[in-house]
Amino acid sequence: MKKVFIFSAILSLCTFMGLSAQNMMHTKHYNSHFVYQTGIAFNAGVGDLEFGGRHLANKLPNFCVDQELAFQFNPYVDLGVDLGLNIWKKTAFIPVAVHLGIDFMDYFVTPHWYLNAGYSFKWYVSSKPEKMTKVIYGAKPGWYINSGIGAKVRIKDQLYIMFAADYKMQYSTIQYSVEEHNTDFDYSQVTTNRTKNMFYHFVGVKIALLYW
């Protein structure tokens, strides 16, 4: 019930901001419309992962492709949904999110900010721990946030390219092993026996095409 409330609150806030921002319309006539965005992002893990008395640096590479469908209310605000594929090392997620985009100006080049908030479903995960760290990263689905700031450049009418600094947060788990007594075999090489909830943070760059 708490998850449904949080999701509803985010959607209501985004809708309110979109409707309120219509007061910023250009003096010239503007036709609202649907807009599509196809993007790719390259990110790297940041921070430390703390579990079972261990501190492990988050060095996970992260590659994401996503497709967005949004409604452009005016030259400054668009609101819609985003579907992606987020690939980690030996695991992957399918994030589904509510999208909010803000343009701060309406020129040939304009600063742009975006926020995607939703839930990531599991696509696949390796059942064997990493050889060096003896852990399994991101084994469970969970909440997902993606935000970034950059610039949109108009290539021609109804076609823009966006460059942005990108941030992602994925709530999932980390699975690891604690040595059991009276055993001669190191099971941590083939399986895990402990699980901890974990926030994974990533930063990188995103490139996207926007068209309608």
PDB file of C-alpha atoms in Angstrom, residues 59-189:
ATOM      1  CA  LYS A  59      32.611  -0.478  -9.946  1.00  0.00           C
ATOM      2  CA  LEU A  60      29.687  -1.896 -11.903  1.00  0.00           C
ATOM      3  CA  PRO A  61      29.397  -0.793 -15.545  1.00  0.00           C
ATOM      4  CA  ASN A  62      25.884   0.118 -16.612  1.00  0.00           C
ATOM      5  CA  PHE A  63      24.412   0.410 -20.121  1.00  0.00           C
ATOM      6  CA  CYS A  64      20.846   1.514 -20.743  1.00  0.00           C
ATOM      7  CA  VAL A  65      18.575   1.971 -23.761  1.00  0.00           C
ATOM      8  CA  ASP A  66      15.151   3.505 -23.325  1.00  0.00           C
ATOM      9  CA  GLN A  67      12.087   4.618 -25.260  1.00  0.00           C
ATOM     10  CA  GLU A  68       9.877   7.420 -24.042  1.00  0.00           C
ATOM     11  CA  LEU A  69       6.393   8.573 -25.009  1.00  0.00           C
ATOM     12  CA  ALA A  70       5.380  11.951 -23.562  1.00  0.00           C
ATOM     13  CA  PHE A  71       2.908  14.754 -24.110  1.00  0.00           C
ATOM     14  CA  GLN A  72       4.481  18.164 -24.725  1.00  0.00           C
ATOM     15  CA  PHE A  73       2.112  20.642 -23.031  1.00  0.00           C
ATOM     16  CA  ASN A  74       4.034  23.738 -24.159  1.00  0.00           C
ATOM     17  CA  PRO A  75       7.620  24.643 -25.153  1.00  0.00           C
ATOM     18  CA  TYR A  76       8.822  23.946 -21.612  1.00  0.00           C
ATOM     19  CA  VAL A  77       7.119  20.885 -20.079  1.00  0.00           C
ATOM     20  CA  ASP A  78       6.513  17.294 -21.181  1.00  0.00           C
ATOM     21  CA  LEU A  79       5.053  14.440 -19.143  1.00  0.00           C
ATOM     22  CA  GLY A  80       4.786  10.766 -20.063  1.00  0.00           C
ATOM     23  CA  VAL A  81       6.092   7.230 -19.569  1.00  0.00           C
ATOM     24  CA  ASP A  82       9.487   5.631 -20.114  1.00  0.00           C
ATOM     25  CA  LEU A  83      10.400   1.992 -20.823  1.00  0.00           C
ATOM     26  CA  GLY A  84      14.011   0.790 -20.834  1.00  0.00           C
ATOM     27  CA  LEU A  85      16.532  -2.019 -20.669  1.00  0.00           C
ATOM     28  CA  ASN A  86      19.234  -1.540 -18.022  1.00  0.00           C
ATOM     29  CA  ILE A  87      22.166  -3.942 -18.409  1.00  0.00           C
ATOM     30  CA  TRP A  88      24.644  -4.573 -15.598  1.00  0.00           C
ATOM     31  CA  LYS A  89      27.449  -7.103 -15.365  1.00  0.00           C
ATOM     32  CA  LYS A  90      25.721 -10.540 -15.387  1.00  0.00           C
ATOM     33  CA  THR A  91      22.279  -9.097 -14.681  1.00  0.00           C
ATOM     34  CA  ALA A  92      19.698  -6.777 -16.252  1.00  0.00           C
ATOM     35  CA  PHE A  93      16.542  -4.838 -15.388  1.00  0.00           C
ATOM     36  CA  ILE A  94      13.512  -3.568 -17.311  1.00  0.00           C
ATOM     37  CA  PRO A  95      12.605  -0.182 -15.749  1.00  0.00           C
ATOM     38  CA  VAL A  96       9.115   1.273 -16.246  1.00  0.00           C
ATOM     39  CA  ALA A  97       8.823   4.881 -15.085  1.00  0.00           C
ATOM     40  CA  VAL A  98       6.842   8.114 -15.102  1.00  0.00           C
ATOM     41  CA  HIS A  99       8.765  10.787 -17.018  1.00  0.00           C
ATOM     42  CA  LEU A 100       8.972  14.544 -16.491  1.00  0.00           C
ATOM     43  CA  GLY A 101      11.024  16.818 -18.752  1.00  0.00           C
ATOM     44  CA  ILE A 102      11.668  20.568 -18.345  1.00  0.00           C
ATOM     45  CA  ASP A 103      13.128  22.954 -20.943  1.00  0.00           C
ATOM     46  CA  PHE A 104      14.322  26.193 -19.362  1.00  0.00           C
ATOM     47  CA  MET A 105      14.185  28.182 -22.622  1.00  0.00           C
ATOM     48  CA  ASP A 106      12.807  27.809 -26.115  1.00  0.00           C
ATOM     49  CA  TYR A 107      15.804  28.428 -28.367  1.00  0.00           C
ATOM     50  CA  PHE A 108      17.984  26.578 -30.863  1.00  0.00           C
ATOM     51  CA  VAL A 109      19.977  25.253 -27.881  1.00  0.00           C
ATOM     52  CA  THR A 110      18.165  24.995 -24.563  1.00  0.00           C
ATOM     53  CA  PRO A 111      19.085  23.661 -21.093  1.00  0.00           C
ATOM     54  CA  HIS A 112      17.056  20.541 -20.284  1.00  0.00           C
ATOM     55  CA  TRP A 113      16.329  18.581 -17.082  1.00  0.00           C
ATOM     56  CA  TYR A 114      14.527  15.250 -16.773  1.00  0.00           C
ATOM     57  CA  LEU A 115      13.340  12.850 -14.095  1.00  0.00           C
ATOM     58  CA  ASN A 116      12.197   9.234 -14.446  1.00  0.00           C
ATOM     59  CA  ALA A 117      10.774   7.512 -11.368  1.00  0.00           C
ATOM     60  CA  GLY A 118       9.299   4.024 -11.303  1.00  0.00           C
ATOM     61  CA  TYR A 119      10.006   0.334 -10.823  1.00  0.00           C
ATOM     62  CA  SER A 120      12.578  -1.999 -12.384  1.00  0.00           C
ATOM     63  CA  PHE A 121      11.544  -5.563 -13.175  1.00  0.00           C
ATOM     64  CA  LYS A 122      14.144  -8.331 -13.485  1.00  0.00           C
ATOM     65  CA  TRP A 123      15.058  -9.604 -16.939  1.00  0.00           C
ATOM     66  CA  TYR A 124      17.758 -12.074 -15.920  1.00  0.00           C
ATOM     67  CA  VAL A 125      20.391 -12.607 -13.237  1.00  0.00           C
ATOM     68  CA  SER A 126      23.384 -14.917 -12.960  1.00  0.00           C
ATOM     69  CA  SER A 127      23.003 -17.643 -10.326  1.00  0.00           C
ATOM     70  CA  LYS A 128      26.749 -17.813  -9.637  1.00  0.00           C
ATOM     71  CA  PRO A 129      28.729 -15.281  -7.560  1.00  0.00           C
ATOM     72  CA  GLU A 130      31.454 -13.119  -9.054  1.00  0.00           C
ATOM     73  CA  LYS A 131      34.824 -14.904  -8.903  1.00  0.00           C
ATOM     74  CA  MET A 132      36.706 -12.004  -7.317  1.00  0.00           C
ATOM     75  CA  THR A 133      34.083 -10.491  -5.016  1.00  0.00           C
ATOM     76  CA  LYS A 134      32.010 -13.663  -4.375  1.00  0.00           C
ATOM     77  CA  VAL A 135      28.735 -11.719  -4.552  1.00  0.00           C
ATOM     78  CA  ILE A 136      25.678 -11.532  -6.807  1.00  0.00           C
ATOM     79  CA  TYR A 137      24.719  -7.950  -7.670  1.00  0.00           C
ATOM     80  CA  GLY A 138      21.167  -6.704  -8.222  1.00  0.00           C
ATOM     81  CA  ALA A 139      19.367 -10.004  -7.754  1.00  0.00           C
ATOM     82  CA  LYS A 140      15.867  -8.610  -7.078  1.00  0.00           C
ATOM     83  CA  PRO A 141      13.528  -6.040  -8.700  1.00  0.00           C
ATOM     84  CA  GLY A 142      13.027  -2.696  -6.992  1.00  0.00           C
ATOM     85  CA  TRP A 143      12.396   1.041  -7.171  1.00  0.00           C
ATOM     86  CA  TYR A 144      14.289   3.085  -9.745  1.00  0.00           C
ATOM     87  CA  ILE A 145      15.145   6.776 -10.191  1.00  0.00           C
ATOM     88  CA  ASN A 146      16.913   8.337 -13.160  1.00  0.00           C
ATOM     89  CA  SER A 147      17.658  12.042 -13.513  1.00  0.00           C
ATOM     90  CA  GLY A 148      19.925  14.231 -15.582  1.00  0.00           C
ATOM     91  CA  ILE A 149      20.673  17.712 -16.839  1.00  0.00           C
ATOM     92  CA  GLY A 150      22.096  18.804 -20.158  1.00  0.00           C
ATOM     93  CA  ALA A 151      21.146  20.521 -23.397  1.00  0.00           C
ATOM     94  CA  LYS A 152      18.808  19.938 -26.326  1.00  0.00           C
ATOM     95  CA  VAL A 153      19.947  21.015 -29.803  1.00  0.00           C
ATOM     96  CA  ARG A 154      17.473  21.490 -32.645  1.00  0.00           C
ATOM     97  CA  ILE A 155      18.627  19.655 -35.767  1.00  0.00           C
ATOM     98  CA  LYS A 156      15.530  20.545 -37.787  1.00  0.00           C
ATOM     99  CA  ASP A 157      11.818  21.004 -37.216  1.00  0.00           C
ATOM    100  CA  GLN A 158      10.450  18.156 -35.083  1.00  0.00           C
ATOM    101  CA  LEU A 159      13.915  16.660 -34.457  1.00  0.00           C
ATOM    102  CA  TYR A 160      16.257  17.374 -31.512  1.00  0.00           C
ATOM    103  CA  ILE A 161      19.362  15.733 -30.064  1.00  0.00           C
ATOM    104  CA  MET A 162      20.038  15.796 -26.321  1.00  0.00           C
ATOM    105  CA  PHE A 163      23.329  15.470 -24.416  1.00  0.00           C
ATOM    106  CA  ALA A 164      23.150  15.123 -20.633  1.00  0.00           C
ATOM    107  CA  ALA A 165      24.987  14.166 -17.460  1.00  0.00           C
ATOM    108  CA  ASP A 166      23.039  11.167 -16.170  1.00  0.00           C
ATOM    109  CA  TYR A 167      22.354   9.721 -12.696  1.00  0.00           C
ATOM    110  CA  LYS A 168      20.654   6.426 -11.802  1.00  0.00           C
ATOM    111  CA  MET A 169      19.627   4.851  -8.499  1.00  0.00           C
ATOM    112  CA  GLN A 170      18.439   1.248  -8.321  1.00  0.00           C
ATOM    113  CA  TYR A 171      17.062  -0.301  -5.134  1.00  0.00           C
ATOM    114  CA  SER A 172      17.795  -4.028  -5.174  1.00  0.00           C
ATOM    115  CA  THR A 173      19.820  -6.585  -3.191  1.00  0.00           C
ATOM    116  CA  ILE A 174      23.294  -7.980  -2.889  1.00  0.00           C
ATOM    117  CA  GLN A 175      23.782 -11.675  -2.206  1.00  0.00           C
ATOM    118  CA  TYR A 176      26.923 -12.930  -0.476  1.00  0.00           C
ATOM    119  CA  SER A 177      28.249 -15.800   1.628  1.00  0.00           C
ATOM    120  CA  VAL A 178      29.157 -16.124   5.281  1.00  0.00           C
ATOM    121  CA  GLU A 179      31.472 -19.033   6.054  1.00  0.00           C
ATOM    122  CA  GLU A 180      29.711 -21.894   7.835  1.00  0.00           C
ATOM    123  CA  HIS A 181      31.531 -23.834  10.543  1.00  0.00           C
ATOM    124  CA  ASN A 182      32.597 -27.447  10.096  1.00  0.00           C
ATOM    125  CA  THR A 183      32.805 -27.292   6.299  1.00  0.00           C
ATOM    126  CA  ASP A 184      35.810 -28.145   4.159  1.00  0.00           C
ATOM    127  CA  PHE A 185      34.467 -26.745   0.884  1.00  0.00           C
ATOM    128  CA  ASP A 186      34.352 -23.031  -0.001  1.00  0.00           C
ATOM    129  CA  TYR A 187      30.714 -22.674  -1.046  1.00  0.00           C
ATOM    130  CA  SER A 188      31.140 -18.929  -1.683  1.00  0.00           C
ATOM    131  CA  GLN A 189      32.575 -19.807  -5.097  1.00  0.00           C
TER     132      GLN A 189
END
